[in-house]
Amino acid sequence: MVFGVASEDSIAWAISKKLGDAGCKLYLGYQKRFMSRVFQLKDKLPQIKGFYPIDVENDMTTEEFFIEFKKENPGLKIDIIIHAIGFAPRECFDRHILFVNDDAINKAITISSNSLQRIMRHAMPFLNSNSSTITLTYAAANRYVPNYGVMSIAKAALETWTRELACQLGPEGHRLNAISSGPIKTIAAGGIPGFEKILDHVEENSPLRRNVNQDDVAGCTLWLASDLSSGVTGQCIHVDAGYSSTMVPSSIMGDK
Ligand code: NAD
């Protein structure tokens, strides 16, 4: 079950293709405003067996999503959940962080963090006992990144939800992990002021001297979704060309 496909650039789309190639049947949750794009995409991946609207800001629609899923697929169980959802209102990026209002902060955290808990709650009756859930986070959860603002707080909360849910649901065999992706050009990333400069900086200074792409993240997701990672839960794994392992940027030394 994949939440977060909005376009061909979505990390969730690369993940869907990777999971489909590995033999998964896919069920997508899409946001209505991206409906026409998702409808075009679904024809490119025959492994997509169902797709239903969801707006995680409104818990009713999450419930309705699973009601629809059950109606169309009676008795079907879920092995893998991909949570690739993130959003913050414009003012979270445009205003000084001191003056972002509560409504905007709460909306960002409800959609980008608490939605993991909401989806898990509604998914529980449908989950096979050895299920694997993967969410997507960003390094700003732990270290300051300019302009990321309220989303940093949302990602910190998301990583905490991941650990909390992994510990609470682990006794029933469910695994939850987060992938902290390096910056990738997508619709969501387009909302972050100065994003291109971050891409350039990572390319220049990451150990692999490149940015990661959607396929890099999808590969790690497939591993976390599979039994190859059966002993891994509650973790945050960085897929970022090694950038998070560095402290002082190599570029300050100039060319050697
Ligand atoms: P994207 O814009 O393709 O995906 C974001 C998804 O969130 C979209 O599918 C959108 O429909 C969904 N979404 C937003 N609000 C929603 C709501 N109310 N209800 C349901 N769905 C909603 O961008 P992406 O970069 O592929 O983002 C996927 C995830 O990866 C996000 O959590 C993002 O924060 C995370 N991430 C992205 C980067 C990056 O640089 N692109 C880096 C690290 C982490």
PDB file of C-alpha atoms and ligand atoms in Angstrom:
ATOM      1  CA  MET A   1       0.000   0.000   0.000  1.00  0.00           C
ATOM      2  CA  VAL A   2       1.642   3.207  -1.164  1.00  0.00           C
ATOM      3  CA  PHE A   3       0.749   6.720   0.006  1.00  0.00           C
ATOM      4  CA  GLY A   4       2.420   9.683  -1.700  1.00  0.00           C
ATOM      5  CA  VAL A   5       2.372   9.326  -5.485  1.00  0.00           C
ATOM      6  CA  ALA A   6       1.675  12.742  -7.017  1.00  0.00           C
ATOM      7  CA  SER A   7       3.811  12.698 -10.170  1.00  0.00           C
ATOM      8  CA  GLU A   8       6.415  10.716 -12.066  1.00  0.00           C
ATOM      9  CA  ASP A   9       9.045  12.493  -9.945  1.00  0.00           C
ATOM     10  CA  SER A  10       7.532  11.362  -6.629  1.00  0.00           C
ATOM     11  CA  ILE A  11       9.835   9.193  -4.561  1.00  0.00           C
ATOM     12  CA  ALA A  12       6.740   7.039  -3.945  1.00  0.00           C
ATOM     13  CA  TRP A  13       6.437   6.435  -7.701  1.00  0.00           C
ATOM     14  CA  ALA A  14       9.982   5.052  -7.914  1.00  0.00           C
ATOM     15  CA  ILE A  15       9.186   2.922  -4.868  1.00  0.00           C
ATOM     16  CA  SER A  16       5.970   1.676  -6.512  1.00  0.00           C
ATOM     17  CA  LYS A  17       7.885   0.620  -9.620  1.00  0.00           C
ATOM     18  CA  LYS A  18      10.564  -1.130  -7.554  1.00  0.00           C
ATOM     19  CA  LEU A  19       7.985  -2.978  -5.436  1.00  0.00           C
ATOM     20  CA  GLY A  20       5.964  -3.845  -8.551  1.00  0.00           C
ATOM     21  CA  ASP A  21       9.067  -5.290 -10.250  1.00  0.00           C
ATOM     22  CA  ALA A  22       9.652  -7.391  -7.142  1.00  0.00           C
ATOM     23  CA  GLY A  23       6.198  -8.930  -7.507  1.00  0.00           C
ATOM     24  CA  CYS A  24       4.051  -6.800  -5.198  1.00  0.00           C
ATOM     25  CA  LYS A  25       0.452  -5.970  -5.964  1.00  0.00           C
ATOM     26  CA  LEU A  26       0.037  -2.261  -5.333  1.00  0.00           C
ATOM     27  CA  TYR A  27      -2.778  -0.205  -3.835  1.00  0.00           C
ATOM     28  CA  LEU A  28      -2.324   3.568  -3.940  1.00  0.00           C
ATOM     29  CA  GLY A  29      -3.712   6.329  -1.777  1.00  0.00           C
ATOM     30  CA  TYR A  30      -3.720   9.575  -3.736  1.00  0.00           C
ATOM     31  CA  GLN A  31      -4.661  13.160  -2.998  1.00  0.00           C
ATOM     32  CA  LYS A  32      -7.589  14.390  -5.114  1.00  0.00           C
ATOM     33  CA  ARG A  33      -5.682  17.435  -6.372  1.00  0.00           C
ATOM     34  CA  PHE A  34      -3.240  15.069  -8.121  1.00  0.00           C
ATOM     35  CA  MET A  35      -5.967  12.752  -9.418  1.00  0.00           C
ATOM     36  CA  SER A  36      -5.440  13.312 -13.152  1.00  0.00           C
ATOM     37  CA  ARG A  37      -1.674  12.737 -12.913  1.00  0.00           C
ATOM     38  CA  VAL A  38      -2.131   9.596 -10.824  1.00  0.00           C
ATOM     39  CA  PHE A  39      -4.750   8.253 -13.247  1.00  0.00           C
ATOM     40  CA  GLN A  40      -2.285   8.664 -16.118  1.00  0.00           C
ATOM     41  CA  LEU A  41       0.504   6.997 -14.135  1.00  0.00           C
ATOM     42  CA  LYS A  42      -1.496   4.000 -12.987  1.00  0.00           C
ATOM     43  CA  ASP A  43      -1.778   2.705 -16.550  1.00  0.00           C
ATOM     44  CA  LYS A  44       2.028   2.510 -16.710  1.00  0.00           C
ATOM     45  CA  LEU A  45       2.190  -0.006 -13.872  1.00  0.00           C
ATOM     46  CA  PRO A  46      -0.127  -3.016 -14.243  1.00  0.00           C
ATOM     47  CA  GLN A  47       0.795  -4.126 -10.716  1.00  0.00           C
ATOM     48  CA  ILE A  48      -1.458  -1.307  -9.441  1.00  0.00           C
ATOM     49  CA  LYS A  49      -4.636  -3.124  -8.507  1.00  0.00           C
ATOM     50  CA  GLY A  50      -6.492  -0.318  -6.753  1.00  0.00           C
ATOM     51  CA  PHE A  51      -6.308   3.387  -5.971  1.00  0.00           C
ATOM     52  CA  TYR A  52      -8.453   5.406  -3.628  1.00  0.00           C
ATOM     53  CA  PRO A  53      -8.493   9.071  -2.561  1.00  0.00           C
ATOM     54  CA  ILE A  54      -7.202  10.128   0.840  1.00  0.00           C
ATOM     55  CA  ASP A  55      -6.518  13.429   2.585  1.00  0.00           C
ATOM     56  CA  VAL A  56      -4.682  12.599   5.787  1.00  0.00           C
ATOM     57  CA  GLU A  57      -5.495  15.989   7.266  1.00  0.00           C
ATOM     58  CA  ASN A  58      -9.031  14.689   7.664  1.00  0.00           C
ATOM     59  CA  ASP A  59      -9.065  11.393   9.558  1.00  0.00           C
ATOM     60  CA  MET A  60     -12.493  10.500   8.068  1.00  0.00           C
ATOM     61  CA  THR A  61     -10.952  10.150   4.621  1.00  0.00           C
ATOM     62  CA  THR A  62      -8.307   7.760   5.979  1.00  0.00           C
ATOM     63  CA  GLU A  63     -11.103   5.634   7.401  1.00  0.00           C
ATOM     64  CA  GLU A  64     -12.996   5.843   4.091  1.00  0.00           C
ATOM     65  CA  PHE A  65      -9.849   4.819   2.215  1.00  0.00           C
ATOM     66  CA  PHE A  66      -9.705   1.535   4.116  1.00  0.00           C
ATOM     67  CA  ILE A  67     -13.480   1.002   3.811  1.00  0.00           C
ATOM     68  CA  GLU A  68     -13.145   1.312   0.023  1.00  0.00           C
ATOM     69  CA  PHE A  69     -10.098  -0.981   0.028  1.00  0.00           C
ATOM     70  CA  LYS A  70     -12.032  -3.605   2.019  1.00  0.00           C
ATOM     71  CA  LYS A  71     -15.126  -3.324  -0.186  1.00  0.00           C
ATOM     72  CA  GLU A  72     -13.132  -3.954  -3.353  1.00  0.00           C
ATOM     73  CA  ASN A  73     -10.714  -6.503  -1.864  1.00  0.00           C
ATOM     74  CA  PRO A  74     -12.540  -8.547   0.758  1.00  0.00           C
ATOM     75  CA  GLY A  75     -10.185 -10.558   2.968  1.00  0.00           C
ATOM     76  CA  LEU A  76      -7.019  -9.098   1.413  1.00  0.00           C
ATOM     77  CA  LYS A  77      -4.128  -8.483   3.814  1.00  0.00           C
ATOM     78  CA  ILE A  78      -1.335  -5.916   3.562  1.00  0.00           C
ATOM     79  CA  ASP A  79       2.395  -6.736   3.851  1.00  0.00           C
ATOM     80  CA  ILE A  80       3.977  -3.341   3.156  1.00  0.00           C
ATOM     81  CA  ILE A  81       2.986   0.283   3.794  1.00  0.00           C
ATOM     82  CA  ILE A  82       4.856   3.186   2.222  1.00  0.00           C
ATOM     83  CA  HIS A  83       4.224   6.532   3.907  1.00  0.00           C
ATOM     84  CA  ALA A  84       5.700   9.201   1.611  1.00  0.00           C
ATOM     85  CA  ILE A  85       3.553  12.162   2.609  1.00  0.00           C
ATOM     86  CA  GLY A  86       4.748  15.640   3.432  1.00  0.00           C
ATOM     87  CA  PHE A  87       3.224  19.095   3.349  1.00  0.00           C
ATOM     88  CA  ALA A  88       3.540  22.463   5.091  1.00  0.00           C
ATOM     89  CA  PRO A  89       1.531  25.611   4.304  1.00  0.00           C
ATOM     90  CA  ARG A  90       3.406  28.366   2.456  1.00  0.00           C
ATOM     91  CA  GLU A  91       3.747  30.567   5.527  1.00  0.00           C
ATOM     92  CA  CYS A  92       5.845  27.869   7.243  1.00  0.00           C
ATOM     93  CA  PHE A  93       8.569  28.716   4.717  1.00  0.00           C
ATOM     94  CA  ASP A  94       7.877  32.394   4.075  1.00  0.00           C
ATOM     95  CA  ARG A  95       7.614  33.747   7.622  1.00  0.00           C
ATOM     96  CA  HIS A  96      10.226  33.990  10.323  1.00  0.00           C
ATOM     97  CA  ILE A  97       9.763  30.839  12.424  1.00  0.00           C
ATOM     98  CA  LEU A  98       8.849  32.940  15.484  1.00  0.00           C
ATOM     99  CA  PHE A  99       5.713  34.191  13.747  1.00  0.00           C
ATOM    100  CA  VAL A 100       4.332  31.112  12.010  1.00  0.00           C
ATOM    101  CA  ASN A 101       0.838  30.690  13.419  1.00  0.00           C
ATOM    102  CA  ASP A 102      -0.480  27.640  15.240  1.00  0.00           C
ATOM    103  CA  ASP A 103      -2.846  26.615  12.432  1.00  0.00           C
ATOM    104  CA  ALA A 104      -0.011  26.355   9.927  1.00  0.00           C
ATOM    105  CA  ILE A 105       2.255  24.495  12.369  1.00  0.00           C
ATOM    106  CA  ASN A 106      -0.513  22.071  13.312  1.00  0.00           C
ATOM    107  CA  LYS A 107      -1.414  21.431   9.682  1.00  0.00           C
ATOM    108  CA  ALA A 108       2.212  20.644   8.796  1.00  0.00           C
ATOM    109  CA  ILE A 109       2.579  18.274  11.732  1.00  0.00           C
ATOM    110  CA  THR A 110      -0.805  16.585  11.246  1.00  0.00           C
ATOM    111  CA  ILE A 111      -0.115  15.870   7.575  1.00  0.00           C
ATOM    112  CA  SER A 112       3.627  15.188   7.668  1.00  0.00           C
ATOM    113  CA  SER A 113       3.975  13.363  11.008  1.00  0.00           C
ATOM    114  CA  ASN A 114       0.766  12.341  12.743  1.00  0.00           C
ATOM    115  CA  SER A 115      -0.577  10.866   9.510  1.00  0.00           C
ATOM    116  CA  LEU A 116       1.758   7.917  10.068  1.00  0.00           C
ATOM    117  CA  GLN A 117      -0.066   7.096  13.300  1.00  0.00           C
ATOM    118  CA  ARG A 118      -3.479   7.647  11.651  1.00  0.00           C
ATOM    119  CA  ILE A 119      -2.679   5.383   8.710  1.00  0.00           C
ATOM    120  CA  MET A 120      -1.277   2.676  10.984  1.00  0.00           C
ATOM    121  CA  ARG A 121      -4.357   2.802  13.218  1.00  0.00           C
ATOM    122  CA  HIS A 122      -6.738   2.262  10.315  1.00  0.00           C
ATOM    123  CA  ALA A 123      -4.433  -0.263   8.621  1.00  0.00           C
ATOM    124  CA  MET A 124      -3.988  -2.533  11.666  1.00  0.00           C
ATOM    125  CA  PRO A 125      -6.980  -4.855  10.941  1.00  0.00           C
ATOM    126  CA  PHE A 126      -5.588  -5.458   7.449  1.00  0.00           C
ATOM    127  CA  LEU A 127      -1.912  -6.004   8.273  1.00  0.00           C
ATOM    128  CA  ASN A 128      -0.206  -9.368   8.022  1.00  0.00           C
ATOM    129  CA  SER A 129       1.727 -10.062  11.208  1.00  0.00           C
ATOM    130  CA  ASN A 130       5.181  -9.594   9.664  1.00  0.00           C
ATOM    131  CA  SER A 131       4.338  -6.303   7.959  1.00  0.00           C
ATOM    132  CA  SER A 132       6.917  -3.671   7.105  1.00  0.00           C
ATOM    133  CA  THR A 133       6.181   0.065   7.047  1.00  0.00           C
ATOM    134  CA  ILE A 134       8.594   2.619   5.645  1.00  0.00           C
ATOM    135  CA  THR A 135       8.301   6.378   6.000  1.00  0.00           C
ATOM    136  CA  LEU A 136      10.415   9.117   4.425  1.00  0.00           C
ATOM    137  CA  THR A 137      12.189  11.736   6.473  1.00  0.00           C
ATOM    138  CA  TYR A 138      14.921  14.319   6.053  1.00  0.00           C
ATOM    139  CA  ALA A 139      18.125  15.092   7.978  1.00  0.00           C
ATOM    140  CA  ALA A 140      16.687  18.455   9.103  1.00  0.00           C
ATOM    141  CA  ALA A 141      14.962  16.392  11.827  1.00  0.00           C
ATOM    142  CA  ASN A 142      18.300  16.253  13.656  1.00  0.00           C
ATOM    143  CA  ARG A 143      20.431  19.116  12.300  1.00  0.00           C
ATOM    144  CA  TYR A 144      19.593  22.661  11.282  1.00  0.00           C
ATOM    145  CA  VAL A 145      18.915  23.152   7.566  1.00  0.00           C
ATOM    146  CA  PRO A 146      18.209  26.733   6.403  1.00  0.00           C
ATOM    147  CA  ASN A 147      14.633  27.405   5.230  1.00  0.00           C
ATOM    148  CA  TYR A 148      13.302  23.986   6.246  1.00  0.00           C
ATOM    149  CA  GLY A 149      11.716  25.600   9.328  1.00  0.00           C
ATOM    150  CA  VAL A 150       8.561  23.944  10.641  1.00  0.00           C
ATOM    151  CA  MET A 151       9.150  20.901   8.417  1.00  0.00           C
ATOM    152  CA  SER A 152      12.237  20.123  10.524  1.00  0.00           C
ATOM    153  CA  ILE A 153      10.006  19.880  13.556  1.00  0.00           C
ATOM    154  CA  ALA A 154       7.498  17.769  11.643  1.00  0.00           C
ATOM    155  CA  LYS A 155      10.247  15.371  10.513  1.00  0.00           C
ATOM    156  CA  ALA A 156      11.608  15.096  14.073  1.00  0.00           C
ATOM    157  CA  ALA A 157       8.096  14.154  15.193  1.00  0.00           C
ATOM    158  CA  LEU A 158       7.802  11.675  12.319  1.00  0.00           C
ATOM    159  CA  GLU A 159      11.033   9.935  13.351  1.00  0.00           C
ATOM    160  CA  THR A 160       9.784   9.784  16.925  1.00  0.00           C
ATOM    161  CA  TRP A 161       6.467   8.306  15.752  1.00  0.00           C
ATOM    162  CA  THR A 162       8.476   5.697  13.826  1.00  0.00           C
ATOM    163  CA  ARG A 163      10.381   4.589  16.945  1.00  0.00           C
ATOM    164  CA  GLU A 164       7.292   4.732  19.142  1.00  0.00           C
ATOM    165  CA  LEU A 165       5.124   2.708  16.743  1.00  0.00           C
ATOM    166  CA  ALA A 166       7.969   0.246  16.069  1.00  0.00           C
ATOM    167  CA  CYS A 167       8.228  -0.485  19.801  1.00  0.00           C
ATOM    168  CA  GLN A 168       4.468  -0.646  20.388  1.00  0.00           C
ATOM    169  CA  LEU A 169       3.656  -2.808  17.341  1.00  0.00           C
ATOM    170  CA  GLY A 170       6.869  -4.870  17.300  1.00  0.00           C
ATOM    171  CA  PRO A 171       5.535  -7.547  19.674  1.00  0.00           C
ATOM    172  CA  GLU A 172       2.937  -8.405  16.977  1.00  0.00           C
ATOM    173  CA  GLY A 173       5.716  -8.717  14.392  1.00  0.00           C
ATOM    174  CA  HIS A 174       5.198  -5.377  12.635  1.00  0.00           C
ATOM    175  CA  ARG A 175       8.314  -3.433  11.617  1.00  0.00           C
ATOM    176  CA  LEU A 176       8.531   0.327  11.014  1.00  0.00           C
ATOM    177  CA  ASN A 177      11.564   2.187   9.710  1.00  0.00           C
ATOM    178  CA  ALA A 178      12.357   5.597   8.278  1.00  0.00           C
ATOM    179  CA  ILE A 179      14.569   6.436   5.323  1.00  0.00           C
ATOM    180  CA  SER A 180      16.214   9.824   5.548  1.00  0.00           C
ATOM    181  CA  SER A 181      16.607  10.802   1.917  1.00  0.00           C
ATOM    182  CA  GLY A 182      19.061  13.328   0.590  1.00  0.00           C
ATOM    183  CA  PRO A 183      17.498  16.195  -1.401  1.00  0.00           C
ATOM    184  CA  ILE A 184      15.702  15.202  -4.616  1.00  0.00           C
ATOM    185  CA  LYS A 185      13.796  17.486  -7.000  1.00  0.00           C
ATOM    186  CA  THR A 186      10.082  16.720  -6.578  1.00  0.00           C
ATOM    187  CA  ILE A 187       6.870  18.731  -6.190  1.00  0.00           C
ATOM    188  CA  ALA A 188       7.245  18.791  -2.388  1.00  0.00           C
ATOM    189  CA  ALA A 189      10.903  19.830  -2.552  1.00  0.00           C
ATOM    190  CA  GLY A 190      10.000  22.633  -4.966  1.00  0.00           C
ATOM    191  CA  GLY A 191       8.304  24.437  -2.070  1.00  0.00           C
ATOM    192  CA  ILE A 192      11.531  24.849  -0.101  1.00  0.00           C
ATOM    193  CA  PRO A 193      13.262  28.181  -0.790  1.00  0.00           C
ATOM    194  CA  GLY A 194      16.893  27.758  -1.888  1.00  0.00           C
ATOM    195  CA  PHE A 195      16.503  24.046  -2.588  1.00  0.00           C
ATOM    196  CA  GLU A 196      18.755  24.210  -5.665  1.00  0.00           C
ATOM    197  CA  LYS A 197      21.604  25.559  -3.527  1.00  0.00           C
ATOM    198  CA  ILE A 198      21.269  22.589  -1.183  1.00  0.00           C
ATOM    199  CA  LEU A 199      21.443  20.228  -4.186  1.00  0.00           C
ATOM    200  CA  ASP A 200      24.650  21.916  -5.378  1.00  0.00           C
ATOM    201  CA  HIS A 201      26.176  21.826  -1.895  1.00  0.00           C
ATOM    202  CA  VAL A 202      25.463  18.118  -1.422  1.00  0.00           C
ATOM    203  CA  GLU A 203      26.834  17.265  -4.857  1.00  0.00           C
ATOM    204  CA  GLU A 204      30.032  19.110  -4.021  1.00  0.00           C
ATOM    205  CA  ASN A 205      30.497  17.795  -0.490  1.00  0.00           C
ATOM    206  CA  SER A 206      28.895  14.373  -0.006  1.00  0.00           C
ATOM    207  CA  PRO A 207      31.335  11.444   0.167  1.00  0.00           C
ATOM    208  CA  LEU A 208      29.958  10.076  -3.121  1.00  0.00           C
ATOM    209  CA  ARG A 209      30.130  13.578  -4.697  1.00  0.00           C
ATOM    210  CA  ARG A 210      26.620  13.316  -6.071  1.00  0.00           C
ATOM    211  CA  ASN A 211      23.010  13.689  -5.108  1.00  0.00           C
ATOM    212  CA  VAL A 212      20.839  10.661  -4.598  1.00  0.00           C
ATOM    213  CA  ASN A 213      17.843  10.013  -6.850  1.00  0.00           C
ATOM    214  CA  GLN A 214      14.462   8.354  -6.451  1.00  0.00           C
ATOM    215  CA  ASP A 215      15.904   4.960  -7.424  1.00  0.00           C
ATOM    216  CA  ASP A 216      18.507   5.107  -4.647  1.00  0.00           C
ATOM    217  CA  VAL A 217      15.714   5.550  -2.122  1.00  0.00           C
ATOM    218  CA  ALA A 218      13.506   2.937  -3.778  1.00  0.00           C
ATOM    219  CA  GLY A 219      16.308   0.335  -3.563  1.00  0.00           C
ATOM    220  CA  CYS A 220      16.716   0.805   0.169  1.00  0.00           C
ATOM    221  CA  THR A 221      12.927   0.758   0.546  1.00  0.00           C
ATOM    222  CA  LEU A 222      12.708  -2.596  -1.212  1.00  0.00           C
ATOM    223  CA  TRP A 223      15.302  -3.981   1.206  1.00  0.00           C
ATOM    224  CA  LEU A 224      13.400  -2.636   4.226  1.00  0.00           C
ATOM    225  CA  ALA A 225      10.143  -3.984   2.807  1.00  0.00           C
ATOM    226  CA  SER A 226      11.593  -7.464   2.290  1.00  0.00           C
ATOM    227  CA  ASP A 227      12.550 -10.252   4.664  1.00  0.00           C
ATOM    228  CA  LEU A 228      16.226  -9.436   3.987  1.00  0.00           C
ATOM    229  CA  SER A 229      15.823  -6.738   6.661  1.00  0.00           C
ATOM    230  CA  SER A 230      13.750  -8.942   9.002  1.00  0.00           C
ATOM    231  CA  GLY A 231      15.784  -7.926  12.072  1.00  0.00           C
ATOM    232  CA  VAL A 232      15.591  -4.177  11.435  1.00  0.00           C
ATOM    233  CA  THR A 233      12.967  -1.959  13.042  1.00  0.00           C
ATOM    234  CA  GLY A 234      12.672   1.477  14.648  1.00  0.00           C
ATOM    235  CA  GLN A 235      15.638   2.715  12.603  1.00  0.00           C
ATOM    236  CA  CYS A 236      16.324   5.741  10.497  1.00  0.00           C
ATOM    237  CA  ILE A 237      18.560   4.864   7.552  1.00  0.00           C
ATOM    238  CA  HIS A 238      20.256   7.630   5.595  1.00  0.00           C
ATOM    239  CA  VAL A 239      20.172   7.357   1.811  1.00  0.00           C
ATOM    240  CA  ASP A 240      22.049  10.570   1.119  1.00  0.00           C
ATOM    241  CA  ALA A 241      25.330   9.715  -0.660  1.00  0.00           C
ATOM    242  CA  GLY A 242      26.897   9.766   2.803  1.00  0.00           C
ATOM    243  CA  TYR A 243      26.318  13.481   3.403  1.00  0.00           C
ATOM    244  CA  SER A 244      25.005  12.985   6.962  1.00  0.00           C
ATOM    245  CA  SER A 245      28.288  11.319   7.963  1.00  0.00           C
ATOM    246  CA  THR A 246      30.202  14.552   7.366  1.00  0.00           C
ATOM    247  CA  MET A 247      30.767  17.588   9.575  1.00  0.00           C
ATOM    248  CA  VAL A 248      33.002  20.124   7.810  1.00  0.00           C
ATOM    249  CA  PRO A 249      32.290  20.468   4.053  1.00  0.00           C
ATOM    250  CA  SER A 250      35.178  19.261   1.883  1.00  0.00           C
ATOM    251  CA  SER A 251      34.765  22.303  -0.380  1.00  0.00           C
ATOM    252  CA  ILE A 252      36.252  24.710   2.197  1.00  0.00           C
ATOM    253  CA  MET A 253      39.673  23.226   1.399  1.00  0.00           C
ATOM    254  CA  GLY A 254      39.420  24.149  -2.287  1.00  0.00           C
ATOM    255  CA  ASP A 255      40.815  21.887  -5.033  1.00  0.00           C
ATOM    256  CA  LYS A 256      43.572  19.490  -4.016  1.00  0.00           C
TER     257      LYS A 256
HETATM  258  P1  NAD B   1       5.942  14.617  -3.718  1.00  0.00           P
HETATM  259  O1  NAD B   1       5.390  15.991  -3.779  1.00  0.00           O
HETATM  260  O2  NAD B   1       6.013  13.842  -4.968  1.00  0.00           O
HETATM  261  O3  NAD B   1       5.158  13.747  -2.631  1.00  0.00           O
HETATM  262  C1  NAD B   1       4.539  14.306  -1.516  1.00  0.00           C
HETATM  263  C2  NAD B   1       3.229  13.549  -1.369  1.00  0.00           C
HETATM  264  O4  NAD B   1       2.539  13.958  -0.184  1.00  0.00           O
HETATM  265  C3  NAD B   1       2.291  13.818  -2.546  1.00  0.00           C
HETATM  266  O5  NAD B   1       1.931  12.611  -3.149  1.00  0.00           O
HETATM  267  C4  NAD B   1       1.069  14.450  -1.906  1.00  0.00           C
HETATM  268  O6  NAD B   1      -0.142  14.074  -2.533  1.00  0.00           O
HETATM  269  C5  NAD B   1       1.170  13.865  -0.497  1.00  0.00           C
HETATM  270  N1  NAD B   1       0.360  14.641   0.427  1.00  0.00           N
HETATM  271  C6  NAD B   1       0.553  15.914   0.835  1.00  0.00           C
HETATM  272  N2  NAD B   1      -0.460  16.311   1.641  1.00  0.00           N
HETATM  273  C7  NAD B   1      -1.305  15.235   1.736  1.00  0.00           C
HETATM  274  C8  NAD B   1      -2.528  15.014   2.390  1.00  0.00           C
HETATM  275  N3  NAD B   1      -3.142  15.970   3.113  1.00  0.00           N
HETATM  276  N4  NAD B   1      -3.118  13.782   2.280  1.00  0.00           N
HETATM  277  C9  NAD B   1      -2.549  12.817   1.546  1.00  0.00           C
HETATM  278  N5  NAD B   1      -1.382  12.959   0.881  1.00  0.00           N
HETATM  279  C10 NAD B   1      -0.780  14.169   0.974  1.00  0.00           C
HETATM  280  O7  NAD B   1       7.394  14.788  -3.064  1.00  0.00           O
HETATM  281  P2  NAD B   1       8.445  13.719  -2.494  1.00  0.00           P
HETATM  282  O8  NAD B   1       9.711  14.480  -2.387  1.00  0.00           O
HETATM  283  O9  NAD B   1       8.383  12.457  -3.262  1.00  0.00           O
HETATM  284  O10 NAD B   1       7.920  13.518  -1.011  1.00  0.00           O
HETATM  285  C11 NAD B   1       7.673  12.237  -0.440  1.00  0.00           C
HETATM  286  C12 NAD B   1       8.208  12.218   0.986  1.00  0.00           C
HETATM  287  O11 NAD B   1       9.637  12.251   0.937  1.00  0.00           O
HETATM  288  C13 NAD B   1       7.783  13.416   1.846  1.00  0.00           C
HETATM  289  O12 NAD B   1       7.517  12.962   3.158  1.00  0.00           O
HETATM  290  C14 NAD B   1       9.032  14.281   1.833  1.00  0.00           C
HETATM  291  O13 NAD B   1       9.106  15.136   2.948  1.00  0.00           O
HETATM  292  C15 NAD B   1      10.081  13.186   1.875  1.00  0.00           C
HETATM  293  N6  NAD B   1      11.430  13.644   1.536  1.00  0.00           N
HETATM  294  C16 NAD B   1      11.663  14.274   0.359  1.00  0.00           C
HETATM  295  C17 NAD B   1      12.947  14.740   0.074  1.00  0.00           C
HETATM  296  C18 NAD B   1      13.206  15.465  -1.204  1.00  0.00           C
HETATM  297  O14 NAD B   1      14.237  16.155  -1.275  1.00  0.00           O
HETATM  298  N7  NAD B   1      12.368  15.358  -2.215  1.00  0.00           N
HETATM  299  C19 NAD B   1      13.989  14.531   0.973  1.00  0.00           C
HETATM  300  C20 NAD B   1      13.721  13.870   2.171  1.00  0.00           C
HETATM  301  C21 NAD B   1      12.435  13.431   2.449  1.00  0.00           C
END
